[in-house]
Coordinates of C-alpha atoms (C1' of nucleotides) in Angstrom, one line a residue:
Chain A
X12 CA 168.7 187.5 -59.3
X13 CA 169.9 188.4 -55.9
X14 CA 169.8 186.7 -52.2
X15 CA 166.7 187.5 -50.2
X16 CA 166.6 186.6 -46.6
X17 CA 163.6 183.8 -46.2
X18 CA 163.8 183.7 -42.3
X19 CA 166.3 185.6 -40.1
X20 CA 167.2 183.6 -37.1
X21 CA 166.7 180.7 -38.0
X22 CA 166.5 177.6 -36.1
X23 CA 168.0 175.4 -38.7
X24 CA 171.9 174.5 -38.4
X25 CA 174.2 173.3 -41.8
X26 CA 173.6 170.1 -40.6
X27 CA 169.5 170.0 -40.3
X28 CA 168.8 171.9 -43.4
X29 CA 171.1 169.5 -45.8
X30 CA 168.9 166.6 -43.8
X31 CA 165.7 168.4 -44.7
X32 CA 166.2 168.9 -48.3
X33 CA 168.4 165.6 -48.7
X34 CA 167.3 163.0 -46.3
X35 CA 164.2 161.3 -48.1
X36 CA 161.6 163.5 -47.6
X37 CA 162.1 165.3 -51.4
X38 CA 163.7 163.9 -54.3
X39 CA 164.6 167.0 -56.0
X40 CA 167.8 168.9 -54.5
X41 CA 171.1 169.1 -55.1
X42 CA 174.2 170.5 -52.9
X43 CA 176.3 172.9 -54.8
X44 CA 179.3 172.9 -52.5
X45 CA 181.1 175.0 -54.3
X46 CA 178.6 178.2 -52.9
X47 CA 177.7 175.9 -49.5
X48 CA 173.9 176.1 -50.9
X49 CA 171.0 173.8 -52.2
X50 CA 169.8 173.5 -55.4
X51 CA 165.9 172.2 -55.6
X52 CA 163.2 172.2 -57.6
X53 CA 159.5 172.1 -56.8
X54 CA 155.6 172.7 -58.4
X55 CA 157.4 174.7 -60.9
X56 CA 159.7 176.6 -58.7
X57 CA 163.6 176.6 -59.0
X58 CA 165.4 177.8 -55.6
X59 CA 168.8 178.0 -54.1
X60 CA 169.2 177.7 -50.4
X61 CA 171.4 178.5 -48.3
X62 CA 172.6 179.2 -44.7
X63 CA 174.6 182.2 -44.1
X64 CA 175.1 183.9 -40.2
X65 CA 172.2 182.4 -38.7
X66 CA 169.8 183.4 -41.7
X67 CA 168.4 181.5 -44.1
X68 CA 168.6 182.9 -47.6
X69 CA 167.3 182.2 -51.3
X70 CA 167.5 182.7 -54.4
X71 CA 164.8 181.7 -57.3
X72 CA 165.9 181.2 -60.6
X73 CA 162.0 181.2 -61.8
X74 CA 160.6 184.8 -62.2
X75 CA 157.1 183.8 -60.7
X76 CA 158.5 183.0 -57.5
X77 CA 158.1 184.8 -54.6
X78 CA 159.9 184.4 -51.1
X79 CA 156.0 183.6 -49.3
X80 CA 156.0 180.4 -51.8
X81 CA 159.6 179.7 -50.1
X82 CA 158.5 180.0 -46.3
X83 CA 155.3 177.7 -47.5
X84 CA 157.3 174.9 -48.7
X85 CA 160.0 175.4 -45.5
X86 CA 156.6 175.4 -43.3
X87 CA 158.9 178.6 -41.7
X88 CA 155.7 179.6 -39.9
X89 CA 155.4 176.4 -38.0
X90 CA 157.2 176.5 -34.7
X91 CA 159.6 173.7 -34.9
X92 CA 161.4 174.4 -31.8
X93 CA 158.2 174.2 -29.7
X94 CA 156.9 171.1 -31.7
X95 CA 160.6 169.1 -30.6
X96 CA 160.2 170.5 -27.3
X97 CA 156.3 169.0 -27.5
X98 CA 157.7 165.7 -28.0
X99 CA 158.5 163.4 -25.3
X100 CA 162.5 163.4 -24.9
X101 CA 162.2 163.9 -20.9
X102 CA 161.3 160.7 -20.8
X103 CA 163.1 159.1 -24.1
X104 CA 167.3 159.5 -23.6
X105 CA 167.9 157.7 -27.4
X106 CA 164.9 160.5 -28.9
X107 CA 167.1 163.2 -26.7
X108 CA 169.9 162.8 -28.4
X109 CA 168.3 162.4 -31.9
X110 CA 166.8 165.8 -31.6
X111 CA 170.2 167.4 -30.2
X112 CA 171.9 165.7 -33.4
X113 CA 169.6 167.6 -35.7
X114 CA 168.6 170.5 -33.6
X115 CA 166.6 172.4 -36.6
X116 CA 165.1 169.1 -38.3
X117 CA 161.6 170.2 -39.9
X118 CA 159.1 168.5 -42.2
X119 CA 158.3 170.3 -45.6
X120 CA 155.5 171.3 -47.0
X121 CA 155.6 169.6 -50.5
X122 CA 152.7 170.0 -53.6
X123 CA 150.5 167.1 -52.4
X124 CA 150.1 165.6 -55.9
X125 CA 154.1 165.7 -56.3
X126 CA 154.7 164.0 -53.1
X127 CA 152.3 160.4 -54.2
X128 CA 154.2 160.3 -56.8
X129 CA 158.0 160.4 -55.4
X130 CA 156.4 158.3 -52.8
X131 CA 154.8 155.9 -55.2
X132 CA 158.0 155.3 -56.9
X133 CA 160.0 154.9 -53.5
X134 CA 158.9 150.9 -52.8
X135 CA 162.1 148.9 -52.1
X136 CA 164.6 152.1 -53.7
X137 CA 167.3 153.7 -52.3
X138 CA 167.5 157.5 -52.3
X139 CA 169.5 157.9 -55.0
X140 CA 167.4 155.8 -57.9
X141 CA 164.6 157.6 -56.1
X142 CA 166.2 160.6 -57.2
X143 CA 166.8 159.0 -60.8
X144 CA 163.4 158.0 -61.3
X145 CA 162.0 161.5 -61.0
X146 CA 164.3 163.1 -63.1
X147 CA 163.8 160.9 -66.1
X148 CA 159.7 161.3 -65.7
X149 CA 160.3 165.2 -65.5
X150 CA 162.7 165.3 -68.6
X151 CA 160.5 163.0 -70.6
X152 CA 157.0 164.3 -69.4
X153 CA 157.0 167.5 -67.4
X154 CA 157.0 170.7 -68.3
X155 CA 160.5 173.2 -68.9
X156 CA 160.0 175.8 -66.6
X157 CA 163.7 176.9 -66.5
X158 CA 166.9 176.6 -68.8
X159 CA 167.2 172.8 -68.9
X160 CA 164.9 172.0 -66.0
X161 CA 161.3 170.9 -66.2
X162 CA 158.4 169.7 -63.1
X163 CA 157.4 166.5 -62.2
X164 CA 154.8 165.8 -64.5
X165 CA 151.4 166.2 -63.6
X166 CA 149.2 163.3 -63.0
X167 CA 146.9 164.4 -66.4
X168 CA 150.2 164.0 -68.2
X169 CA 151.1 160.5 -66.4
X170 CA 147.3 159.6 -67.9
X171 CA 148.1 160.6 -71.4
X172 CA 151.4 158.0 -71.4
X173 CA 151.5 154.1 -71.4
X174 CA 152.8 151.7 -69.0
X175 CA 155.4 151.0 -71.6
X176 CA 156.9 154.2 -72.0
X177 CA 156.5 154.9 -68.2
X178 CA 158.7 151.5 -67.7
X179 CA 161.5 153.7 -70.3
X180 CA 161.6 155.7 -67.3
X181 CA 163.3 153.3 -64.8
X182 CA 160.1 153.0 -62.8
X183 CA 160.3 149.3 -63.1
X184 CA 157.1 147.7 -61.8
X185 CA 156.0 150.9 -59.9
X186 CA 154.9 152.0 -63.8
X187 CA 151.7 149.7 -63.6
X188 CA 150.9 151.6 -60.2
X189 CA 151.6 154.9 -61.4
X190 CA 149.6 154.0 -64.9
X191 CA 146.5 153.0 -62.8
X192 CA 146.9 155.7 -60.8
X193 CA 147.4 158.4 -63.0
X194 CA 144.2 157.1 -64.4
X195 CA 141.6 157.6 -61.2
X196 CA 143.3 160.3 -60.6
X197 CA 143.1 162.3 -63.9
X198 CA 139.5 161.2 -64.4
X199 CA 138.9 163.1 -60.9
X200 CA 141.1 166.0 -60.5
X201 CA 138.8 166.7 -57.1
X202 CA 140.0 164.0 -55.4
X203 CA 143.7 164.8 -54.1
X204 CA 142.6 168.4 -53.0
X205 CA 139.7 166.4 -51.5
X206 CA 141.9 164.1 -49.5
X207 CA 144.5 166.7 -48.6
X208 CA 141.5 168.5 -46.5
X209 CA 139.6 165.5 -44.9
X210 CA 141.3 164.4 -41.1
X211 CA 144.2 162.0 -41.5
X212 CA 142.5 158.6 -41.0
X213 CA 140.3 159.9 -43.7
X214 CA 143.0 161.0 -45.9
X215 CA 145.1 157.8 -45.2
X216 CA 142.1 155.5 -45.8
X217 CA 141.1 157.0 -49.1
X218 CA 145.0 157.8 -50.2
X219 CA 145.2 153.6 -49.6
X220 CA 142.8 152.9 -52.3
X221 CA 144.9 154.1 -55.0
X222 CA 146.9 150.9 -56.5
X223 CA 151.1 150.5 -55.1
X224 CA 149.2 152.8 -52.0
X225 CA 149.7 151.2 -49.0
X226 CA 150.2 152.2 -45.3
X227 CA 153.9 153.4 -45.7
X228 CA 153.9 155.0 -48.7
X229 CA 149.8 156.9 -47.8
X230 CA 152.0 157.7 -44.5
X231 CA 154.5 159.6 -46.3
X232 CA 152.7 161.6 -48.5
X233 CA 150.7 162.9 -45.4
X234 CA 153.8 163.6 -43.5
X235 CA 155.9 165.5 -46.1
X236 CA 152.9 167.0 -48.5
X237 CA 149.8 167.7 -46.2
X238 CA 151.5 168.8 -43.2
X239 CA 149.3 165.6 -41.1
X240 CA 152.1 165.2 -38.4
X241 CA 150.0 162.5 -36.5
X242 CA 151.2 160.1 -39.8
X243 CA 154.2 157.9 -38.7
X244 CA 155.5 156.2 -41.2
X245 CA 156.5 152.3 -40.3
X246 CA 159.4 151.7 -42.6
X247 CA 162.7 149.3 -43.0
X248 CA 164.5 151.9 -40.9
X249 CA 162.2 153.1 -38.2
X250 CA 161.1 148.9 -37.8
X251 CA 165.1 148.5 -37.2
X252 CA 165.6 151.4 -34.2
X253 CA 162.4 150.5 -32.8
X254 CA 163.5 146.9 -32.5
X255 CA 166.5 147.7 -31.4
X256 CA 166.4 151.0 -29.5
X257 CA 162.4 150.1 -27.8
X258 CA 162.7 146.5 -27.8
X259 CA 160.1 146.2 -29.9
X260 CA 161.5 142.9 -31.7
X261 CA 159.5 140.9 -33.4
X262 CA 156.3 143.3 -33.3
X263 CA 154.0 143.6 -36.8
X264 CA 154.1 147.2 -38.5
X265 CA 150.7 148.1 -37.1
X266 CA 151.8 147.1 -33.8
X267 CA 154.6 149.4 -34.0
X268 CA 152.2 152.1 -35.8
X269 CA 150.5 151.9 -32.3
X270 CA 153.5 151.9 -30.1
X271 CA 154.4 155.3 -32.3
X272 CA 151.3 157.3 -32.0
X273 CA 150.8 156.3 -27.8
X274 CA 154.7 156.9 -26.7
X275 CA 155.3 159.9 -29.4
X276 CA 152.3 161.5 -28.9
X277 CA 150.0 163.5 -31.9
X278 CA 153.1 164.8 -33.6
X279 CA 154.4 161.2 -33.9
X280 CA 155.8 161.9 -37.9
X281 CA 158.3 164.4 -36.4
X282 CA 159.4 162.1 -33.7
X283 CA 160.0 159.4 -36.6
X284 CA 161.7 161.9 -38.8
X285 CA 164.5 162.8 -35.8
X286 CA 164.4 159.0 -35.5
X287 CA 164.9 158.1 -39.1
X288 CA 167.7 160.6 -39.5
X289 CA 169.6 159.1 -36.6
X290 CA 169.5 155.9 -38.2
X291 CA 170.5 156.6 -41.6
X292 CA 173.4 158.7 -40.5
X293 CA 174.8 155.9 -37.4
X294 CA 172.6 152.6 -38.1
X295 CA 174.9 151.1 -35.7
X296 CA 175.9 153.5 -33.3
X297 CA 174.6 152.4 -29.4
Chain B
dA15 C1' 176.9 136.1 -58.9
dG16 C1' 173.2 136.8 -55.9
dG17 C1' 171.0 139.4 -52.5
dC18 C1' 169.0 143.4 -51.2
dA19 C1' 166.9 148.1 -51.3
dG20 C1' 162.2 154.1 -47.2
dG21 C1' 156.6 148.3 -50.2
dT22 C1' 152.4 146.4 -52.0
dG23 C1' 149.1 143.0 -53.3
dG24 C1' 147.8 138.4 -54.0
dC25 C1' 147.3 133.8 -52.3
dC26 C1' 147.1 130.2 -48.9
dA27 C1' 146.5 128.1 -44.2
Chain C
dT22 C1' 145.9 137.6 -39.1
dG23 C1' 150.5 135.7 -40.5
dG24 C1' 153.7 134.0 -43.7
dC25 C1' 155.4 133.6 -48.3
dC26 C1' 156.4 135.5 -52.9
dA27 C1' 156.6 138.1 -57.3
dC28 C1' 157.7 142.4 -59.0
dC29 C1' 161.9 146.1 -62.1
dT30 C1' 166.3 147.9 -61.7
dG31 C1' 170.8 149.0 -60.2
dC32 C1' 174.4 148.8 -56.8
dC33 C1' 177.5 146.2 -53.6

DNA sequence: AGGCAGGTGGCCA
DNA sequence: TGGCCACCTGCC
């Protein structure tokens, strides 16, 4: 159980990595201030994180895992730096400045199947009951893979339990979603692998069949668990600096889905990312 | 105490 | 299409 040096150099600062692993993209990580690191947990993976002299280290606390499973859920081979600079902030003062505030920002690779659910439970919730949500479904349902820690469960073990005890969970009225889709879904295991590899219209279309699916939530689980940048997720906060940053007022969500993927250009999820950030941090600095 | 929160789906003009 | 509205739950 030692530190093991994930990427040397990296691009990420204190300040981008804790807004990677804590700023809505993944429900499952906790600071531990006490040793300036990140505690998070995914597929059945346990991994502290940390930043230390420009070098990004970790530490698994599951024998199975190995540092390439690390760099594939970081994306570390992806070259954020050139994917910013690809975006257009020449032209774009307010993006600019979001990217300079989180120099380092990247979008994570997360389990596909892991990231519709976190997303199907995130209708009208903060972060935090996000968070809450997924712990009770991974106590109650998942499977231990470390002292006191267990996965999200799988969507075969969502099947096997009733809306009733799902509602136990905190899910609320997401449980009747989740039921119905832990149904499809368990009756064809294809399907999600299927989706993950078709084009992102594709993807989005058929992801937007499943019941509590709809544009935002299909966006998200493209943007943070397929790697589809071109998927630009039109939510409360993104609606709220478009209006008020692009003059955008009073547009509907696909209008704005439009005005996204034309003025940020194919990589238009990483754009709203450095955008959503921004906003979350100073929704009402000018 | 009541409104609102990283939405979706149904219903009605 | 565009405008309601219900839907669980917890926090301010």
């Amino acid at each position: 159980m030692h530190w093991q040096t994930i990427e040397p150099n990296t691009p990420f600062t204190q300040t981008s990595l804790h807004e990677t692993l804590h700023g809505g993209q993944a429900f499952r990580w906790t600071p531990l201030p006490a040793e300036q690191a990140h505690l998070g947990i995914w597929s059945t993976h346990v991994v502290k994180i940390r930043l230390q002299n420009q070098s990004l280290q970790a530490q698994s606390l599951t024998t199975q895992t190995t540092p390439e499973d690390i760099r594939q859920y970081l994306a570390s081979s992806t070259h954020w730096a050139k994917l910013a600079d690809d975006l257009p902030w020449r032209s774009d003062s307010h993006l600019a400045n979001c990217i300079d505030n989180f120099r380092g920002l990247r979008l994570l690779k997360q389990p596909f199947a892991e990231t519709v659910l976190a997303f199907l439970c995130s209708a009208t919730k903060q972060i935090p009951q996000i968070k809450v949500m997924c712990e009770n479904m991974a106590r109650e349902i998942g499977a231990p893979i470390s002292d006191r820690i267990h996965s999200l469960p799988t969507w075969e073990q969502l099947s096997e339990c009733t809306e009733t005890q799902l509602r136990k969970l905190s899910l609320g009225f997401r449980a009747k979603n989740i039921k119905k889709t832990a149904d499809i879904l368990a009756a064809d295991p294809s399907l999600l692998p299927q989706i993950e590899a078709a084009t992102y219209p594709e993807a989005k279309a058929a992801l937007c069949e499943l019941p509590g699916i709809g544009e935002k939530i299909a966006d998200c689980a493209l943007l943070f668990g397929t790697a589809k940048y071109e998927a630009f997720p039109v939510d409360t906060w993104i609606i709220k600096t478009l209006e008020r940053r692009y003059k955008a007022t009073g547009w509907s969500n696909p209008q704005l889905a439009h005005f996204g993927r034309i003025h940020f250009g194919s990589h238009a999820g990483y754009a709203q990312q450095f955008l959503f950030s921004h906003e979350r941090a100073s929704p009402k600095d000018q």
